[in-house]
Amino acid sequence: MATPLLRNKLASEGSYTPDGTSDARSTTSDYVDSIEDGDLSDYGHHHATPASRPSTTRSILRALGVTAWRRKSGYHDYEPAGGKYDDGPMRAPRRSPQRDIRRCRISYVMGWVKRGLLAAPFLILMFFGVLHILHAVLGRAQIFWDVDVGDDYLPHWAQSGRLADGLARYPTDATRDVLPIPCHSHNDYWRHVPLFDAISWGCTGVEADVWLFDEELYIGHNLASLTRNRTFQSLYVNPLVDLLDRMNPQTDFVNASGHGVFDTDPSQTLVLLVDFKTHGPEAFPVVSRQLEALRSKGYLTFWDGQKVNSRAVTVVATGHAPFNLVANASTSTHRDIFFDAPLDKLWEAPRSPISRDDPLLHDSDADLDYGDAMARPDPNPPASTTDLAVQSTFNTTNSYYASASFAKTLGFVWRGHLSPRQMDILRGHIRGAKHRGLKARYWDTPSWPVGLRNHVWHVLMKEGAEVLNVDDLQAAAVDQWKGRVHQWW
């Protein structure tokens, strides 16, 4: 008769005597007594506990190859006290040691492969993120050589008591090494040094907001910023006279009188844009009177009745400036204050009237808000319309700039670039200005994001706008804003 399973198990788990022999009978007797007494705790202790179901977190980590495999107590982990297995259900599992080693090696390698595949995208993003941070911090600086190394050569040259004593200076070196660029210093009076900051960066235009009180012109953006000592004469007229006197010295070799503020380009004029903030008819005579210091020395550009004679400074009136006072001098042989014409009134159709059915539109372009950009004049207006009269009024005899608000006439720049519809409007403005000999200028251009600002600057220069209205002089003068940069920062 076959021995019961319980008997086989208990017999295999027999205790050992001090001489090394198994005492299975004693062990079996103890288990039988426990079962008869109803105590199954010892019996359950010797049975293999079924493996518990792994948790969700452990399963995910195991799939990622990062789980530390833990050995669990189970059926195959049971080993008798004597280190030997009996035949039967509790016999030892038969496994090849080489197979187990190979399986462990494969599992180890696959775990690292999984880790590498999962970590690769993050490592790539981290690498390019570090490059982007370095690019932003260093600002395209030349970090592998000293860009100022030339200044260390003969540092004491031409100093008193040194080599070439007295040869370092020359009469017109106030703006030496400054190259003029077509940028206009918007709200120039906000600069650390009004007028001279713009000139040092090479800007060919500056803006001064004037307020008339008690027959004096004060400079400031609003009434709260006005002070008694910051006047039109103290900040602009007198400094320009002093600078131009230095740029036109009286020497034994020349009696100069026609040089502008830029030593590298003496023929380049500097535009002084005077923004009238108070009642124009009252302020205009005061502005003209205070310009006499420049006028008397021949520093102002003027119209002589036949042509425009360019000089060191060109004065342009804008804001509440009265065009009729400028135009009333049309019969005069001398006019040295010019007008800032309305650019949006000079639009000329490049091909055909702008329509919302224009095939050049991007998808959903017609649903975007373009401000007043759609309010264009009729391409075939009656001869008596006001728009036609306005278009024929402004020309080089009375105007110099033709300006308009970028945000109002072209609208918001969606998707980080000008749309074909906006390009048609812009080209029509520039075409109308050039047709009349005027320089197109847009104010209120985007200043942020930087990529959008640079895109607008690049397009304006490429399409023929002859001056950029800027707040960040350094960015306009030296940054690589024509290059491709991030769209939104």
mmCIF file of N, CA and C in Angstrom, residues 162-212:
data_model
loop_
_atom_site.group_PDB
_atom_site.id
_atom_site.type_symbol
_atom_site.label_atom_id
_atom_site.label_comp_id
_atom_site.label_asym_id
_atom_site.label_seq_id
_atom_site.Cartn_x
_atom_site.Cartn_y
_atom_site.Cartn_z
ATOM 1 N N ARG A 162 54.955 110.296 -23.600
ATOM 2 C CA ARG A 162 55.144 108.972 -24.186
ATOM 3 C C ARG A 162 55.396 109.090 -25.688
ATOM 4 N N LEU A 163 55.506 107.926 -26.326
ATOM 5 C CA LEU A 163 55.714 107.887 -27.760
ATOM 6 C C LEU A 163 54.565 108.584 -28.485
ATOM 7 N N ALA A 164 54.904 109.422 -29.482
ATOM 8 C CA ALA A 164 53.913 110.144 -30.292
ATOM 9 C C ALA A 164 53.051 111.055 -29.427
ATOM 10 N N ASP A 165 53.670 111.786 -28.552
ATOM 11 C CA ASP A 165 52.962 112.698 -27.655
ATOM 12 C C ASP A 165 52.131 113.696 -28.463
ATOM 13 N N GLY A 166 50.809 113.760 -28.144
ATOM 14 C CA GLY A 166 49.920 114.723 -28.775
ATOM 15 C C GLY A 166 49.334 114.306 -30.105
ATOM 16 N N LEU A 167 49.556 113.059 -30.543
ATOM 17 C CA LEU A 167 49.051 112.629 -31.853
ATOM 18 C C LEU A 167 47.773 111.800 -31.771
ATOM 19 N N ALA A 168 47.266 111.571 -30.578
ATOM 20 C CA ALA A 168 46.110 110.686 -30.436
ATOM 21 C C ALA A 168 44.814 111.352 -30.874
ATOM 22 N N ARG A 169 44.706 112.643 -30.767
ATOM 23 C CA ARG A 169 43.453 113.339 -31.057
ATOM 24 C C ARG A 169 43.540 114.087 -32.371
ATOM 25 N N TYR A 170 42.369 114.223 -33.002
ATOM 26 C CA TYR A 170 42.264 115.063 -34.186
ATOM 27 C C TYR A 170 40.935 115.806 -34.116
ATOM 28 N N PRO A 171 40.752 116.862 -34.885
ATOM 29 C CA PRO A 171 39.612 117.774 -34.669
ATOM 30 C C PRO A 171 38.241 117.117 -34.726
ATOM 31 N N THR A 172 38.044 116.144 -35.609
ATOM 32 C CA THR A 172 36.696 115.594 -35.811
ATOM 33 C C THR A 172 36.550 114.186 -35.252
ATOM 34 N N ASP A 173 37.269 113.866 -34.179
ATOM 35 C CA ASP A 173 37.231 112.490 -33.673
ATOM 36 C C ASP A 173 36.125 112.262 -32.645
ATOM 37 N N ALA A 174 35.204 113.182 -32.503
ATOM 38 C CA ALA A 174 34.125 113.024 -31.524
ATOM 39 C C ALA A 174 33.269 111.801 -31.829
ATOM 40 N N THR A 175 33.079 111.488 -33.105
ATOM 41 C CA THR A 175 32.274 110.326 -33.489
ATOM 42 C C THR A 175 33.078 109.356 -34.349
ATOM 43 N N ARG A 176 34.361 109.278 -34.123
ATOM 44 C CA ARG A 176 35.171 108.360 -34.924
ATOM 45 C C ARG A 176 34.756 106.912 -34.637
ATOM 46 N N ASP A 177 34.897 106.094 -35.652
ATOM 47 C CA ASP A 177 34.551 104.668 -35.592
ATOM 48 C C ASP A 177 33.052 104.419 -35.455
ATOM 49 N N VAL A 178 32.216 105.443 -35.545
ATOM 50 C CA VAL A 178 30.763 105.259 -35.477
ATOM 51 C C VAL A 178 30.213 105.209 -36.896
ATOM 52 N N LEU A 179 29.599 104.090 -37.241
ATOM 53 C CA LEU A 179 29.027 103.926 -38.576
ATOM 54 C C LEU A 179 27.532 104.225 -38.526
ATOM 55 N N PRO A 180 27.038 105.154 -39.334
ATOM 56 C CA PRO A 180 25.603 105.467 -39.322
ATOM 57 C C PRO A 180 24.768 104.320 -39.865
ATOM 58 N N ILE A 181 23.655 104.050 -39.211
ATOM 59 C CA ILE A 181 22.711 103.019 -39.645
ATOM 60 C C ILE A 181 21.311 103.627 -39.665
ATOM 61 N N PRO A 182 20.415 103.122 -40.502
ATOM 62 C CA PRO A 182 19.080 103.729 -40.643
ATOM 63 C C PRO A 182 18.135 103.346 -39.512
ATOM 64 N N CYS A 183 18.413 103.815 -38.304
ATOM 65 C CA CYS A 183 17.512 103.563 -37.185
ATOM 66 C C CYS A 183 17.147 104.884 -36.526
ATOM 67 N N HIS A 184 15.951 104.919 -35.971
ATOM 68 C CA HIS A 184 15.417 106.121 -35.329
ATOM 69 C C HIS A 184 15.251 105.839 -33.843
ATOM 70 N N SER A 185 15.851 106.659 -33.001
ATOM 71 C CA SER A 185 15.785 106.475 -31.552
ATOM 72 C C SER A 185 14.439 106.968 -31.029
ATOM 73 N N HIS A 186 13.537 106.026 -30.819
ATOM 74 C CA HIS A 186 12.200 106.357 -30.342
ATOM 75 C C HIS A 186 12.253 106.812 -28.881
ATOM 76 N N ASN A 187 11.547 107.915 -28.580
ATOM 77 C CA ASN A 187 11.572 108.481 -27.222
ATOM 78 C C ASN A 187 13.012 108.634 -26.731
ATOM 79 N N ASP A 188 13.786 109.343 -27.498
ATOM 80 C CA ASP A 188 15.225 109.453 -27.227
ATOM 81 C C ASP A 188 15.526 110.087 -25.877
ATOM 82 N N TYR A 189 14.656 110.923 -25.373
ATOM 83 C CA TYR A 189 14.890 111.623 -24.108
ATOM 84 C C TYR A 189 14.903 110.666 -22.924
ATOM 85 N N TRP A 190 14.486 109.403 -23.120
ATOM 86 C CA TRP A 190 14.553 108.399 -22.064
ATOM 87 C C TRP A 190 15.954 107.797 -21.925
ATOM 88 N N ARG A 191 16.811 108.040 -22.868
ATOM 89 C CA ARG A 191 18.154 107.445 -22.820
ATOM 90 C C ARG A 191 18.943 107.997 -21.631
ATOM 91 N N HIS A 192 19.969 107.239 -21.269
ATOM 92 C CA HIS A 192 20.845 107.697 -20.185
ATOM 93 C C HIS A 192 21.475 109.042 -20.530
ATOM 94 N N VAL A 193 21.908 109.183 -21.774
ATOM 95 C CA VAL A 193 22.411 110.467 -22.273
ATOM 96 C C VAL A 193 21.633 110.774 -23.548
ATOM 97 N N PRO A 194 20.580 111.595 -23.470
ATOM 98 C CA PRO A 194 19.799 111.894 -24.668
ATOM 99 C C PRO A 194 20.670 112.423 -25.799
ATOM 100 N N LEU A 195 20.322 112.087 -27.001
ATOM 101 C CA LEU A 195 20.996 112.470 -28.236
ATOM 102 C C LEU A 195 22.294 111.699 -28.438
ATOM 103 N N PHE A 196 23.196 111.723 -27.467
ATOM 104 C CA PHE A 196 24.521 111.141 -27.667
ATOM 105 C C PHE A 196 24.507 109.613 -27.601
ATOM 106 N N ASP A 197 23.594 109.029 -26.826
ATOM 107 C CA ASP A 197 23.473 107.572 -26.845
ATOM 108 C C ASP A 197 23.105 107.087 -28.240
ATOM 109 N N ALA A 198 22.136 107.745 -28.852
ATOM 110 C CA ALA A 198 21.708 107.350 -30.197
ATOM 111 C C ALA A 198 22.830 107.538 -31.208
ATOM 112 N N ILE A 199 23.538 108.654 -31.124
ATOM 113 C CA ILE A 199 24.637 108.907 -32.061
ATOM 114 C C ILE A 199 25.753 107.887 -31.869
ATOM 115 N N SER A 200 26.023 107.502 -30.623
ATOM 116 C CA SER A 200 27.105 106.543 -30.375
ATOM 117 C C SER A 200 26.809 105.179 -30.976
ATOM 118 N N TRP A 201 25.530 104.819 -31.095
ATOM 119 C CA TRP A 201 25.166 103.556 -31.738
ATOM 120 C C TRP A 201 25.021 103.703 -33.245
ATOM 121 N N GLY A 202 25.089 104.917 -33.756
ATOM 122 C CA GLY A 202 25.008 105.147 -35.185
ATOM 123 C C GLY A 202 23.630 105.481 -35.703
ATOM 124 N N CYS A 203 22.655 105.717 -34.826
ATOM 125 C CA CYS A 203 21.294 106.026 -35.279
ATOM 126 C C CYS A 203 21.273 107.375 -35.989
ATOM 127 N N THR A 204 20.560 107.426 -37.099
ATOM 128 C CA THR A 204 20.487 108.648 -37.899
ATOM 129 C C THR A 204 19.233 109.459 -37.616
ATOM 130 N N GLY A 205 18.510 109.112 -36.554
ATOM 131 C CA GLY A 205 17.322 109.869 -36.194
ATOM 132 C C GLY A 205 17.070 109.821 -34.705
ATOM 133 N N VAL A 206 16.611 110.934 -34.135
ATOM 134 C CA VAL A 206 16.249 111.004 -32.720
ATOM 135 C C VAL A 206 14.891 111.682 -32.608
ATOM 136 N N GLU A 207 14.201 111.394 -31.519
ATOM 137 C CA GLU A 207 12.849 111.928 -31.317
ATOM 138 C C GLU A 207 12.780 112.718 -30.023
ATOM 139 N N ALA A 208 12.167 113.899 -30.091
ATOM 140 C CA ALA A 208 12.007 114.759 -28.922
ATOM 141 C C ALA A 208 10.544 115.176 -28.808
ATOM 142 N N ASP A 209 9.903 114.839 -27.688
ATOM 143 C CA ASP A 209 8.525 115.259 -27.417
ATOM 144 C C ASP A 209 8.560 116.619 -26.728
ATOM 145 N N VAL A 210 7.910 117.613 -27.319
ATOM 146 C CA VAL A 210 7.978 118.979 -26.791
ATOM 147 C C VAL A 210 6.612 119.411 -26.265
ATOM 148 N N TRP A 211 6.632 120.080 -25.114
ATOM 149 C CA TRP A 211 5.440 120.632 -24.472
ATOM 150 C C TRP A 211 5.660 122.134 -24.287
ATOM 151 N N LEU A 212 4.718 122.923 -24.724
ATOM 152 C CA LEU A 212 4.842 124.376 -24.636
ATOM 153 C C LEU A 212 4.152 124.892 -23.376
#
